[in-house]
């Protein structure tokens, strides 16, 4: 992803939520995407540049290719570059790749998050009765979770055996 990108900002929310079902993050920060990029206001999101992820089930590699101003930030390694060249030769971001499938298909517009603080988004995502923002992020987190469950032999069972995740897993590519 790129820190400047509102679509990447929007995708980080469900990505962090989905991955947190399989392990834990440390070092997550907060940033906003660049004002005016692709016609969107700044979007509050997670800063993944100093984050680490630990899981007994899956591996996560995060690369932010550009900072909020669009300047180069992190370089993908040779393996990640090969995947990008194979599955996304035009260099679109966000790029999310799970177990052999390119899966970044954000089903909601970044406009949904505009005007909301990081804490407002986080509260809605973690609410037992989420609003429109929380429901949109939950739906994408569930889709990512299902794809991961399909590729990692349904582990952990406490995540992958949930009826909603199982139903999505059956429909996953």
Coordinates of C-alpha atoms in Angstrom, one line a residue:
X1 CA 0.0 0.0 0.0
X2 CA 0.8 3.6 0.1
X3 CA 0.2 5.9 3.1
X4 CA -1.1 8.7 0.8
X5 CA -3.8 6.4 -0.7
X6 CA -7.4 6.6 0.6
X7 CA -8.2 3.2 -0.8
X8 CA -5.2 1.7 1.1
X9 CA -6.3 3.7 4.2
X10 CA -9.8 2.1 4.0
X11 CA -8.3 -1.4 3.4
X12 CA -6.1 -1.3 6.4
X13 CA -9.1 -1.4 8.8
X14 CA -10.5 -4.8 7.6
X15 CA -7.0 -6.1 7.1
X16 CA -5.9 -5.4 10.7
X17 CA -9.2 -6.7 12.0
X18 CA -9.0 -9.9 10.0
X19 CA -5.3 -10.5 10.8
X20 CA -6.0 -9.9 14.5
X21 CA -8.2 -13.0 14.5
X22 CA -5.1 -15.1 13.6
X23 CA -2.5 -13.4 15.7
X24 CA -1.5 -10.1 17.3
X25 CA 0.1 -6.8 16.2
X26 CA 2.5 -4.6 18.0
X27 CA 3.7 -1.2 17.0
X28 CA 0.5 -0.2 15.1
X29 CA 0.4 3.6 14.7
X30 CA -2.2 6.0 13.4
X31 CA -2.0 8.2 10.2
X32 CA -4.2 9.9 7.7
X33 CA -4.1 9.5 4.0
X34 CA -3.2 12.5 1.9
X35 CA -5.8 15.2 1.6
X36 CA -7.4 15.4 -1.9
X37 CA -5.9 12.2 -3.3
X38 CA -8.4 10.6 -5.8
X39 CA -10.9 13.3 -4.7
X40 CA -11.1 12.1 -1.1
X41 CA -10.5 14.0 2.2
X42 CA -7.9 12.6 4.5
X43 CA -8.9 9.2 6.0
X44 CA -7.7 8.1 9.4
X45 CA -6.2 4.6 9.4
X46 CA -3.5 2.4 10.8
X47 CA 0.2 3.1 10.2
X48 CA 1.8 -0.3 9.5
X49 CA 5.4 0.9 8.8
X50 CA 6.7 0.0 12.3
X51 CA 4.1 -2.7 13.0
X52 CA 5.0 -6.4 13.5
X53 CA 2.6 -9.3 13.4
X54 CA 2.9 -12.6 15.3
X55 CA 0.8 -15.7 14.5
X56 CA 1.1 -19.4 14.9
X57 CA -1.1 -19.8 11.8
X58 CA -0.2 -17.2 9.1
X59 CA 2.5 -14.9 7.9
X60 CA 1.9 -11.3 7.1
X61 CA 4.3 -9.2 5.1
X62 CA 3.5 -5.5 5.0
X63 CA 5.0 -3.0 2.6
X64 CA 4.1 0.7 2.4
X65 CA 5.7 1.8 -0.9
X66 CA 5.1 5.5 -0.3
X67 CA 4.6 7.9 2.6
X68 CA 1.7 10.3 3.0
X69 CA 3.3 12.8 0.5
X70 CA 3.9 10.1 -2.1
X71 CA 7.6 9.8 -1.5
X72 CA 9.3 6.3 -1.6
X73 CA 9.1 4.7 1.8
X74 CA 9.6 0.9 1.8
X75 CA 10.8 -1.4 -1.0
X76 CA 9.2 -4.8 -1.5
X77 CA 11.7 -7.7 -1.4
X78 CA 12.4 -9.9 -4.5
X79 CA 9.6 -12.4 -3.7
X80 CA 7.0 -9.6 -3.2
X81 CA 8.2 -7.8 -6.3
X82 CA 7.7 -11.1 -8.3
X83 CA 4.2 -11.4 -7.0
X84 CA 3.4 -7.8 -7.8
X85 CA 4.7 -8.2 -11.3
X86 CA 2.8 -11.4 -11.9
X87 CA -0.6 -10.4 -10.4
X88 CA -0.6 -6.6 -10.5
X89 CA 1.8 -5.4 -13.3
X90 CA 0.1 -2.0 -13.3
X91 CA 1.1 -1.5 -9.7
X92 CA -2.3 -0.8 -8.3
X93 CA -2.7 -0.3 -4.5
X94 CA -3.8 -1.6 -2.2
X95 CA -2.4 -5.0 -3.1
X96 CA -3.5 -7.9 -0.8
X97 CA -2.3 -11.4 -1.7
X98 CA -3.5 -14.4 0.3
X99 CA -2.5 -18.0 -0.5
X100 CA -2.2 -17.6 -4.3
X101 CA -5.0 -15.2 -4.8
X102 CA -5.0 -11.4 -5.3
X103 CA -7.9 -10.4 -3.0
X104 CA -7.9 -6.6 -2.7
X105 CA -11.5 -5.7 -3.7
X106 CA -12.6 -3.0 -1.3
X107 CA -16.4 -3.2 -1.4
X108 CA -16.9 0.2 0.1
X109 CA -15.8 3.7 -0.8
X110 CA -13.2 5.6 1.3
X111 CA -15.9 8.3 1.5
X112 CA -17.6 6.2 4.2
X113 CA -14.7 7.0 6.5
X114 CA -14.3 10.7 5.7
X115 CA -14.9 13.1 8.5
X116 CA -14.4 10.4 11.2
X117 CA -11.6 10.3 13.7
X118 CA -9.5 7.3 14.2
X119 CA -11.3 6.6 17.5
X120 CA -14.7 7.0 16.0
X121 CA -13.9 4.4 13.3
X122 CA -12.3 2.1 15.9
X123 CA -15.2 2.3 18.2
X124 CA -17.7 1.5 15.4
X125 CA -15.5 -1.5 14.3
X126 CA -15.4 -2.9 17.8
X127 CA -19.0 -2.2 18.7
X128 CA -21.4 -5.0 19.4
X129 CA -24.0 -3.0 17.4
X130 CA -21.9 -1.4 14.6
X131 CA -23.1 1.3 12.4
X132 CA -22.6 1.6 8.6
X133 CA -18.8 2.0 9.0
X134 CA -18.4 -1.0 11.3
X135 CA -20.6 -3.2 9.2
X136 CA -18.7 -2.4 6.0
X137 CA -15.3 -3.0 7.7
X138 CA -16.6 -6.2 9.3
X139 CA -17.9 -7.5 6.0
X140 CA -14.5 -7.1 4.3
X141 CA -12.6 -8.4 7.4
X142 CA -14.9 -11.5 7.2
X143 CA -14.1 -12.0 3.5
X144 CA -10.4 -11.8 4.2
X145 CA -10.7 -14.1 7.1
X146 CA -12.6 -16.7 4.9
X147 CA -9.9 -16.6 2.3
X148 CA -7.2 -17.1 4.9
X149 CA -9.2 -20.0 6.5
X150 CA -9.5 -21.6 3.1
X151 CA -5.7 -21.4 2.5
X152 CA -4.5 -22.4 6.0
X153 CA -6.6 -25.6 6.5
X154 CA -9.2 -23.8 8.6
X155 CA -6.9 -22.9 11.5
X156 CA -7.6 -21.8 14.2
X157 CA -10.9 -23.6 14.4
X158 CA -12.2 -21.0 16.8
X159 CA -12.1 -18.5 13.9
X160 CA -12.6 -20.7 10.9
X161 CA -15.5 -22.8 12.2
X162 CA -17.8 -19.8 12.8
X163 CA -20.9 -20.3 10.6
X164 CA -20.5 -16.9 8.8
X165 CA -16.9 -17.5 8.0
X166 CA -17.6 -21.1 6.8
X167 CA -20.3 -19.8 4.5
X168 CA -17.9 -17.3 3.0
X169 CA -15.2 -19.9 2.8
X170 CA -17.4 -22.0 0.6
X171 CA -17.9 -19.1 -1.8
X172 CA -14.2 -18.0 -1.8
X173 CA -12.2 -18.5 -5.0

